[in-house]
Coordinates of C-alpha atoms in Angstrom, one line a residue:
X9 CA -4.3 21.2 -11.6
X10 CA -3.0 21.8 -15.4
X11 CA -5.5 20.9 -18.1
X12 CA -3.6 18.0 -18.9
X13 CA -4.4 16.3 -15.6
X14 CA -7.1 13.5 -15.4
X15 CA -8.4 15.0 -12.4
X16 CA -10.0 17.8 -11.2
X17 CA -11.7 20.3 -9.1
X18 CA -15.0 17.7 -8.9
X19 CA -12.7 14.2 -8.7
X20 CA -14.2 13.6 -5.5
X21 CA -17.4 14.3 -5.9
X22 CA -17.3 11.6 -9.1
X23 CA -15.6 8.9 -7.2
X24 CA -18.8 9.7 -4.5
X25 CA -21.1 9.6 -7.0
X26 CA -22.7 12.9 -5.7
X27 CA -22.2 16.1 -3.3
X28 CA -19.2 15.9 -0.8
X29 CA -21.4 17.9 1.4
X30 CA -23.8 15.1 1.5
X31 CA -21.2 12.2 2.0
X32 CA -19.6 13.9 4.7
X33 CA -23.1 15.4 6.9
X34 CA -24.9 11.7 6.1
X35 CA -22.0 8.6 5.5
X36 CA -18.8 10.1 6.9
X37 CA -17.6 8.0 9.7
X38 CA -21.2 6.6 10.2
X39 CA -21.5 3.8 7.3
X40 CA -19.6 2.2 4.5
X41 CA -20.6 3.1 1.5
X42 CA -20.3 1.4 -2.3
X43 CA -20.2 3.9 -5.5
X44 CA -20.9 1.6 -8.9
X45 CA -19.0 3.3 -11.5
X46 CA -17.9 6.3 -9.5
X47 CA -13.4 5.5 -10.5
X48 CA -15.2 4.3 -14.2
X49 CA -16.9 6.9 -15.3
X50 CA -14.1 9.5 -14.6
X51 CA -11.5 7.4 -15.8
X52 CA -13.1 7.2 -19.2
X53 CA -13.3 10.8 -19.7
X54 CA -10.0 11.8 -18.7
X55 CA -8.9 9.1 -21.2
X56 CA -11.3 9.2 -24.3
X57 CA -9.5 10.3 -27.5
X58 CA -5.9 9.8 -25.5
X59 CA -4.6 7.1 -28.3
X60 CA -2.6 5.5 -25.6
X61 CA -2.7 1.7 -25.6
X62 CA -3.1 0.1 -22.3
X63 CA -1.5 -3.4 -22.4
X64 CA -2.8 -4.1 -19.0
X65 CA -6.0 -2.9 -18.9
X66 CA -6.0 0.0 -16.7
X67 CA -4.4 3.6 -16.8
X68 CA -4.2 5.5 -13.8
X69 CA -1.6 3.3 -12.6
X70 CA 1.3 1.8 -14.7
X71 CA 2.3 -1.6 -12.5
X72 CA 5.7 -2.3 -13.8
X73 CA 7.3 1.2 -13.3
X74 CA 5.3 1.5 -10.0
X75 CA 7.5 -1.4 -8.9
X76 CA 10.4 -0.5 -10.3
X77 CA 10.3 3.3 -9.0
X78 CA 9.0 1.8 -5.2
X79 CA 11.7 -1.2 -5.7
X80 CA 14.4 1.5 -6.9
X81 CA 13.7 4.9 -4.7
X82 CA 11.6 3.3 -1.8
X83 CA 12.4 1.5 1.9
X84 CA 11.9 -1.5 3.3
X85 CA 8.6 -1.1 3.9
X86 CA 7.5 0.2 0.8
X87 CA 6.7 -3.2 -1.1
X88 CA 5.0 -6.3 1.3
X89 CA 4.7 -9.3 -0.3
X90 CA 1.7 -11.9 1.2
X91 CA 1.2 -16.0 0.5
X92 CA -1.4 -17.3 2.4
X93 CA -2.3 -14.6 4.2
X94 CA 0.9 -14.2 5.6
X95 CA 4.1 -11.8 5.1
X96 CA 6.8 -13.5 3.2
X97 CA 10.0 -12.4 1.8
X98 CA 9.7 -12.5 -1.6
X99 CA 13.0 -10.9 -3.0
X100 CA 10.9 -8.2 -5.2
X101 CA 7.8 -7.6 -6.6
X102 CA 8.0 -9.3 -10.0
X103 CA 8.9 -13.1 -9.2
X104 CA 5.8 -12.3 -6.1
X105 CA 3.3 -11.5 -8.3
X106 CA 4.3 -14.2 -11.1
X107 CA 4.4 -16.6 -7.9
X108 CA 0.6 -15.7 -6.7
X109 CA 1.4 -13.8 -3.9
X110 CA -0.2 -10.9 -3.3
X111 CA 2.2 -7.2 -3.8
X112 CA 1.1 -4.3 -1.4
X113 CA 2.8 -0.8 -2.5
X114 CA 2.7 1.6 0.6
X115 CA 2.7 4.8 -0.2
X116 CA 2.3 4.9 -3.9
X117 CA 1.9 8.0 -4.2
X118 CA 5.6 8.4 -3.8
X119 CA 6.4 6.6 -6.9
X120 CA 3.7 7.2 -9.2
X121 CA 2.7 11.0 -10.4
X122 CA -0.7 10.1 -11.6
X123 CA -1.9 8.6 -8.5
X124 CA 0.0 11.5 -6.5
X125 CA -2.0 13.6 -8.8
X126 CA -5.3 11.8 -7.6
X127 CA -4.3 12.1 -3.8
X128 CA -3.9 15.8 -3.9
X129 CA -7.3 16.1 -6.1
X130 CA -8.7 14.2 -3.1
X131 CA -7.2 16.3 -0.6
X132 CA -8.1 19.5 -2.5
X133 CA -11.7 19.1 -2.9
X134 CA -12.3 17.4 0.7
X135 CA -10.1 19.6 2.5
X136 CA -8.7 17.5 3.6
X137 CA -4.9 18.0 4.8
X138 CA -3.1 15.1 3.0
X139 CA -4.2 12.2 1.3
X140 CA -1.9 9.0 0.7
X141 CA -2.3 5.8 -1.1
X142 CA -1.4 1.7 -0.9
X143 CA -1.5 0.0 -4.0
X144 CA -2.9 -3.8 -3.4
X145 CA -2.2 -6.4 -6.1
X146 CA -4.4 -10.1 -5.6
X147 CA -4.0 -12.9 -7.8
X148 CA -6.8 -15.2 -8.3
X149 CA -8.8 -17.3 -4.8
X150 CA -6.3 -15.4 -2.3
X151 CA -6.8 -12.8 0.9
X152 CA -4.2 -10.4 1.0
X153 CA -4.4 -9.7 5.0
X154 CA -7.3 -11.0 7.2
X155 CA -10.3 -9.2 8.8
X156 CA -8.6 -6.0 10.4
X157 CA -9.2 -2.6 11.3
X158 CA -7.3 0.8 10.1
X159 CA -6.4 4.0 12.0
X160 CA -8.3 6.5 9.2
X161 CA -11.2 6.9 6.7
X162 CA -10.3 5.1 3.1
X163 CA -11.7 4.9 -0.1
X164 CA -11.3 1.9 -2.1
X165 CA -11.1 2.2 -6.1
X166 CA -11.2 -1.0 -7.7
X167 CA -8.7 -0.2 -11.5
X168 CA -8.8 -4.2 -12.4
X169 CA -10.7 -7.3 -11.6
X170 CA -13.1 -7.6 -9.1
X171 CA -13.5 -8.5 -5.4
X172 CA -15.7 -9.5 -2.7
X173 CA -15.5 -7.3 0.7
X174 CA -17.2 -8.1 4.3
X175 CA -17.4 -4.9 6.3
X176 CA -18.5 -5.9 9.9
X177 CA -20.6 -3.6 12.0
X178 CA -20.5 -2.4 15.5
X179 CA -16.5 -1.4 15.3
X180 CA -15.0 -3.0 18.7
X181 CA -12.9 0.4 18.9
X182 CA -14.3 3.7 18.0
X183 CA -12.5 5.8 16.1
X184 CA -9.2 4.0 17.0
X185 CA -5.6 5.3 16.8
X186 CA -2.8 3.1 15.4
X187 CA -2.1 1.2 18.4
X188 CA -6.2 0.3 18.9
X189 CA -6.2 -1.2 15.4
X190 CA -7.7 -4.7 15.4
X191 CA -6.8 -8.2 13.5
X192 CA -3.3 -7.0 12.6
X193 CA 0.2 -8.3 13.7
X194 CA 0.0 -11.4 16.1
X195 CA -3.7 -10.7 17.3
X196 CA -6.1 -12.3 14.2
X197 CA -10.2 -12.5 15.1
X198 CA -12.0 -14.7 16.1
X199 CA -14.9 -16.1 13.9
X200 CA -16.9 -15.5 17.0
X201 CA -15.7 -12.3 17.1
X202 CA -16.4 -11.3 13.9
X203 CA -20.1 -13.0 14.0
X204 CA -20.6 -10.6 17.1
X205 CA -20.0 -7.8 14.9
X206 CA -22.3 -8.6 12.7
X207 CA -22.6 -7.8 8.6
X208 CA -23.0 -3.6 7.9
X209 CA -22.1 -4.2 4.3
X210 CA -20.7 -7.8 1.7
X211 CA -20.3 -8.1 -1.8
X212 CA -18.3 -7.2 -4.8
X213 CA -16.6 -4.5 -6.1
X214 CA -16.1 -4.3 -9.7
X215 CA -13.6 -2.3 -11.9
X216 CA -14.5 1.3 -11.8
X217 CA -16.1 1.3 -8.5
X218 CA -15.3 2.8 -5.3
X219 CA -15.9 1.5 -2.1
X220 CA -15.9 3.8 1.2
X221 CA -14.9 1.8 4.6
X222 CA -15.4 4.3 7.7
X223 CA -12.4 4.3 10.5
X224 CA -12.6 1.6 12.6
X225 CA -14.6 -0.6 10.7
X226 CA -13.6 -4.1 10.3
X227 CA -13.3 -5.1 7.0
X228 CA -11.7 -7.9 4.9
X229 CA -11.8 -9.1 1.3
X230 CA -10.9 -12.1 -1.1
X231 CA -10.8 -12.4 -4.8
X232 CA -12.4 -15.2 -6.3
X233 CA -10.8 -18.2 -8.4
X234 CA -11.2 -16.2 -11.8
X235 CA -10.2 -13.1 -11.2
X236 CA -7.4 -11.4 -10.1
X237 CA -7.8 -7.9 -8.4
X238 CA -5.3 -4.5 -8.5
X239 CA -7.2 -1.4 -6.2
X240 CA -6.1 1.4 -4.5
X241 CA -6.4 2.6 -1.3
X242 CA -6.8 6.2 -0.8
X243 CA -5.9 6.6 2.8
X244 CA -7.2 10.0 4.5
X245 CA -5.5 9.9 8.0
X246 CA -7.8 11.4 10.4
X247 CA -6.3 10.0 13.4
X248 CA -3.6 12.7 12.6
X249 CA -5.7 15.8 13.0
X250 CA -8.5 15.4 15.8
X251 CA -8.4 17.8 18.6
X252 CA -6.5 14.7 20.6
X253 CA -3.6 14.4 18.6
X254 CA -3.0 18.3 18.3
X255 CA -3.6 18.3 22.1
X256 CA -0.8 15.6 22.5
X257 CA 2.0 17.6 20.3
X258 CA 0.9 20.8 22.8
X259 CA 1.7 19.2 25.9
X260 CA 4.8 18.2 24.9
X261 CA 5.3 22.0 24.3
X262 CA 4.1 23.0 27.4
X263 CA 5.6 20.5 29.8
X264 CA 8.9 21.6 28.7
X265 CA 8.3 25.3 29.9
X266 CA 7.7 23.3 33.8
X267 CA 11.1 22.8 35.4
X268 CA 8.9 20.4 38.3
X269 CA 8.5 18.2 35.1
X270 CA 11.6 17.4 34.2
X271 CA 12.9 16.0 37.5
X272 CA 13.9 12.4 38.0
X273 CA 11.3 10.6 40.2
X274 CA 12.0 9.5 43.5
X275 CA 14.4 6.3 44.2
X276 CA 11.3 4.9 46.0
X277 CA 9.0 5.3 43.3
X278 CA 11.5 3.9 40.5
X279 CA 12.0 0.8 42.7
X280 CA 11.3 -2.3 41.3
X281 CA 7.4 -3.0 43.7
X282 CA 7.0 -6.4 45.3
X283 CA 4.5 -8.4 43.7
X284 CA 1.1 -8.3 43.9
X285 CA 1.8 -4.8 45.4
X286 CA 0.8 -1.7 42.8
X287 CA 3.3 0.8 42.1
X288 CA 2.7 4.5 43.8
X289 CA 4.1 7.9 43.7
X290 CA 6.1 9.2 46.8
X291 CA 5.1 12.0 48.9
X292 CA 7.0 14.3 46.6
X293 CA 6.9 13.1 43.4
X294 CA 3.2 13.4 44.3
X295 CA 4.4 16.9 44.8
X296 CA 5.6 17.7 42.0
X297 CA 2.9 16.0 39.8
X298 CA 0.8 18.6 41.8
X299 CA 3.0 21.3 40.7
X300 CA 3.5 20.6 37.2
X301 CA -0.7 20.4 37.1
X302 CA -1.5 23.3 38.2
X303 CA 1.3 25.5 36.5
X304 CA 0.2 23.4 33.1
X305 CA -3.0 25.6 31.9
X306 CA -0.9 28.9 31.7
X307 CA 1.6 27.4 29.2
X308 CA -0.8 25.5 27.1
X309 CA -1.4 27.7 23.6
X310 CA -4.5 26.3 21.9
X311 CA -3.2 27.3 18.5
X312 CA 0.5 26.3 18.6
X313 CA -0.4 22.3 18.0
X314 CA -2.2 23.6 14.8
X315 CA 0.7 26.0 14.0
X316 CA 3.4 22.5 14.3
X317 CA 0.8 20.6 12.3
X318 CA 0.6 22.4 9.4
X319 CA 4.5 23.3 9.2
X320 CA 4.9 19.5 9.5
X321 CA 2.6 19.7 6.2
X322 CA 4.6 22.0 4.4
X323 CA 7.9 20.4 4.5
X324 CA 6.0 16.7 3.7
X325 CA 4.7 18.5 0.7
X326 CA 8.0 20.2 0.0
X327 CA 9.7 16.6 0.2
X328 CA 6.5 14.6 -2.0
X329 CA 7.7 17.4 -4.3
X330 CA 11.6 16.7 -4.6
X331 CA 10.5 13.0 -5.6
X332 CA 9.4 14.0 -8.1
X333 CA 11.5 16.3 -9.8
X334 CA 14.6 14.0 -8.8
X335 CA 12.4 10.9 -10.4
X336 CA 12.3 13.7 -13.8
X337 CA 16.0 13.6 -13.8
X338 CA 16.3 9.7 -14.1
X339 CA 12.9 9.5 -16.4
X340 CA 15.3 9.8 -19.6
X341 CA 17.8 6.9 -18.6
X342 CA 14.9 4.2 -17.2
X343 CA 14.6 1.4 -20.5
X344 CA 10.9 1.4 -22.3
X345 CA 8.7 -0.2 -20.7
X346 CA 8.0 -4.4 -21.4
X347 CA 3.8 -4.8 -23.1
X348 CA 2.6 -7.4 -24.1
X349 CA 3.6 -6.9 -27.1
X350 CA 7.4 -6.7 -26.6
X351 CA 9.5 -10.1 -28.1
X352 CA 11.7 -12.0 -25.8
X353 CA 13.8 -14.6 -26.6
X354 CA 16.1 -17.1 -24.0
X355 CA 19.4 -16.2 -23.4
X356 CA 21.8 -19.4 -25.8
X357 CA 24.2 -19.1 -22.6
X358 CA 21.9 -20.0 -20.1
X359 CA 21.1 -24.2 -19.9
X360 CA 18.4 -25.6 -17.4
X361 CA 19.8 -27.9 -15.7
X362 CA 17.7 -29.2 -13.7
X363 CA 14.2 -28.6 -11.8
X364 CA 14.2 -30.4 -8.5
X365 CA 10.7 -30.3 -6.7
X366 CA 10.5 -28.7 -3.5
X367 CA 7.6 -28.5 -0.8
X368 CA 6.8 -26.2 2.2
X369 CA 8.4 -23.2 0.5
X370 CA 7.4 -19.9 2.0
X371 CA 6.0 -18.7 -1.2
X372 CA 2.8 -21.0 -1.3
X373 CA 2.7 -21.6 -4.8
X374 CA 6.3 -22.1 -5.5
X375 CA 6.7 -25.8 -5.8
X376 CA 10.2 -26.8 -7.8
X377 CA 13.6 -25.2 -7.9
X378 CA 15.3 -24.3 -11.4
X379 CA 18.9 -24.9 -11.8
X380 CA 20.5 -23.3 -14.5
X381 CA 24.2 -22.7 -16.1
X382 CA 25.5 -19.9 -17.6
X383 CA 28.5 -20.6 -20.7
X384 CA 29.7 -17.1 -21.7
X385 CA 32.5 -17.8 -23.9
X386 CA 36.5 -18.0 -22.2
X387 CA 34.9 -17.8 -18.8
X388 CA 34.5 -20.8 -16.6
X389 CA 30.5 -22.2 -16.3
X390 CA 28.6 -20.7 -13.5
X391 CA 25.1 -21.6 -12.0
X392 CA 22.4 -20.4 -10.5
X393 CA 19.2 -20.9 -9.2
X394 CA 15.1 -20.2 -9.0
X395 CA 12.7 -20.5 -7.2
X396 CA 9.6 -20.8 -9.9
X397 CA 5.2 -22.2 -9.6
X398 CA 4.2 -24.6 -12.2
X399 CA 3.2 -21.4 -14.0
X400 CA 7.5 -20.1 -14.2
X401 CA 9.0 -23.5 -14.8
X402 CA 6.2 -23.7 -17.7
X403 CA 7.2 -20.4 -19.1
X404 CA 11.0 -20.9 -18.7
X405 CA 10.6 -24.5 -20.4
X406 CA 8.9 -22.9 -23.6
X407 CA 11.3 -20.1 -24.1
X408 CA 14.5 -22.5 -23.5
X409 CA 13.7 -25.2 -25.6
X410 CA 13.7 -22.8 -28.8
X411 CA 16.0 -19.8 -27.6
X412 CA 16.2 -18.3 -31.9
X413 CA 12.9 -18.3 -31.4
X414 CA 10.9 -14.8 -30.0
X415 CA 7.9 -14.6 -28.3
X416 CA 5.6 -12.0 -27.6
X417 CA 4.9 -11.5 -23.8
X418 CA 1.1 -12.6 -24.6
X419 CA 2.4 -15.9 -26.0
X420 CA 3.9 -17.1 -22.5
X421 CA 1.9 -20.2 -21.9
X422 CA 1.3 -20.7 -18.2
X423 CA 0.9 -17.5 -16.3
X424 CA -3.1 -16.9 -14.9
X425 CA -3.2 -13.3 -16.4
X426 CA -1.9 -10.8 -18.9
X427 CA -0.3 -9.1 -15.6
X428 CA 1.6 -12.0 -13.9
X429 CA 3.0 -12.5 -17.8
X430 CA 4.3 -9.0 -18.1
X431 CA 5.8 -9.9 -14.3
X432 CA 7.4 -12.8 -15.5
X433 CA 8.9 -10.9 -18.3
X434 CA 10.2 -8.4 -16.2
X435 CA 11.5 -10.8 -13.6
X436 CA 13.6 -12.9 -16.6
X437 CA 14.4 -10.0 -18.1
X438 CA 16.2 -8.9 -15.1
X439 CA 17.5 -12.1 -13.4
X440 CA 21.0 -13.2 -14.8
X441 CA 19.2 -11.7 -18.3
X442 CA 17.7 -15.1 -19.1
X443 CA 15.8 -13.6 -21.6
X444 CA 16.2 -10.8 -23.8
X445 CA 14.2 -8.1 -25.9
X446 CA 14.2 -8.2 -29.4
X447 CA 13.2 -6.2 -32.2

């Protein structure tokens, strides 16, 4: 780490709010754990005397270039948009967030240097081999995704708001791998599941705490109606490197040497089995299974998995690395940044035209359709429309009915938060240019 990182050699240890030795002989894998302060506390430091303003409230992680860098360099998993406590197709992050949905960013630490930073801090002091991070963004009384389990150990550091978690005891799966996972996908829980579980830990976490959640352990959490909540997840994947998984990439090495395993099965055996009737090797196939056993242990190499696993390391890290110095190269070109601070004014070519109300949208909050028409001069009128909340069609209304008139992003009436209004700038900014900056 240069001196001019926020993080160090000890960043763990602060966001544990003690020795990493301790945590991982006494909590690790065994119990969640909450640290008050533990994000807070380091944060302040690494900031104090830094004379940067922070529009938003928080610094480790600057939301509007996050999604523009994820939005811009990233895949189609990369930003997940959630109304309701569903998945929804929300075109992009901006006009979600300004809409109350919820905005997860997977993998931030592709797109964001100072929470990449923090992941390999993480990594360093822990030892462990990688650590990743998902960026979740709640407005205001909403559940991102319902009670659920994950595949690794996480550490949960609230930058904004606050939120109440649940963490149920007695994990139905121990130690599960991705495909054990619980209360994702089509398969919610039951209440009476949950209640069965019973309660290991509930209640909030508040800016500049961190919140450990053990693999396997079902978990969930809402925000409440006055507060909106931004954390991150750090993610340590230890389903990747148990004695299991390197077990698994080893036998694929080792079967390969075996000519007895790479023969077709029998005709008989691939035969579709009459029902109620359980399928069964044939005499040779049973052979051959036979075979390939026996000649197995004399091609299995104990340390080769380990060998694969860390060159698979290398070139991840080699490729983490080339984001980032090809996201250097476009640094100079990407406009300033909008603040609350920044004036906008409507765009004189662009007329509502209308706002027609509209019910069981996707988007839960959205409730009317804007209609507008664009007048650039010698070109024929054109239109398009919007999907907007109360809180948009507000905002839109009070910047078109004066457009000589600018606004600072903190005047927008409407939006719930200072974060949904620099959204909403963002998303007029960049739709059609309904609004512009101006100095």
């Amino acid at each position: 780490m240069s001196s001019s990182d926020p993080f160090d050699g000890e960043t763990l240890s602060r966001l544990l709010g003690g020795s990493v030795d301790a945590f991982l002989r006494d909590v690790w894998q065994a119990a969640p754990l909450k640290v008050a302060g533990g994000f807070g506390r380091r944060r302040e430091e690494a900031n104090r005397g830094s004379g940067k303003p922070d529009a938003a409230g928080f610094s480790i992680v600057n939301v509007e270039e996050l999604f523009h860098e994820a939005f811009r360099r990233g895949d189609a998993d990369s930003i997940l948009t959630f109304s309701g406590g569903k998945q929804v197709d929300a075109r992009n992050p901006f006009f979600a967030y300004s809409n109350r949905c919820s905005v997860v960013v997977n993998r931030a630490d592709r797109f964001c240097r100072p929470i990449y930073t923090l992941c390999e801090a993480v990594a360093h002091q822990g030892r462990f081999p990688y650590v990743f991070c998902n960026v979740y963004l709640t407005p205001p009384k909403s559940q991102t995704v319902p009670a659920h389990s994950d595949d690794r150990d996480v550490l949960l550091v609230q930058i904004m708001g606050r939120k109440h978690w649940t963490v149920y005891g007695r994990p139905p799966v121990v130690l599960p791998y991705k495909d054990e996972e619980v209360g994702k996908k089509a398969s919610p829980l039951s209440r009476e599941a949950l209640d069965a579980m019973g309660v290991a830990w509930d209640g909030f976490v508040e800016a500049g705490d961190v919140l450990y959640l053990p693999r396997g352990w079902v978990h969930e959490a809402k925000t409440q109606e006055d507060s909106a909540s931004l954390h991150l997840t750090l993610a340590i994947q230890t389903s990747d490197w148990d004695p299991a998984s390197l077990l698994r990439t080893e036998l694929q090495h080792a079967l390969r040497a075996i000519p007895s395993s790479r023969h077709c099965l029998s005709r008989e055996a691939m035969a579709q089995p009459k029902e109620g009737i359980s399928p069964q090797l044939s005499s040779s196939d049973l052979a051959a299974w036979r075979q390939t056993v026996s000649e197995l242990a004399q091609h299995l190499d104990p340390h080769r998995g380990l060998r694969d696993f860390h060159e698979r390391l290398r070139r991840m890290r080699l490729e983490r690395a080339e984001l980032f110095t090809e996201e250097d190269k476009v640094r100079g070109v990407v406009a300033p940044p909008v603040t609350l601070h920044t004036l906008i004014a409507w765009n004189g070519c662009i007329k509502v035209a209308a706002c027609d109300q509209v019910s069981n949208h996707p988007v839960a909050a959205v409730t009317a359709l804007l209609r507008l028409e664009r007048q650039l001069l010698g070109d024929p009128p054109s239109s398009l429309t919007m999907s907007a909340s109360r809180e948009v069609v507000a905002v839109v209304r009070q910047l078109s009915s004066c457009p000589e008139a600018p606004r600072s992003v903190q005047e927008l009436v409407g939006p719930f938060d200072d974060l949904s209004r620099l959204c909403l700038a963002n998303l007029l900014l960049r739709n059609d240019t309904c609004v512009r900056i101006r100095d």
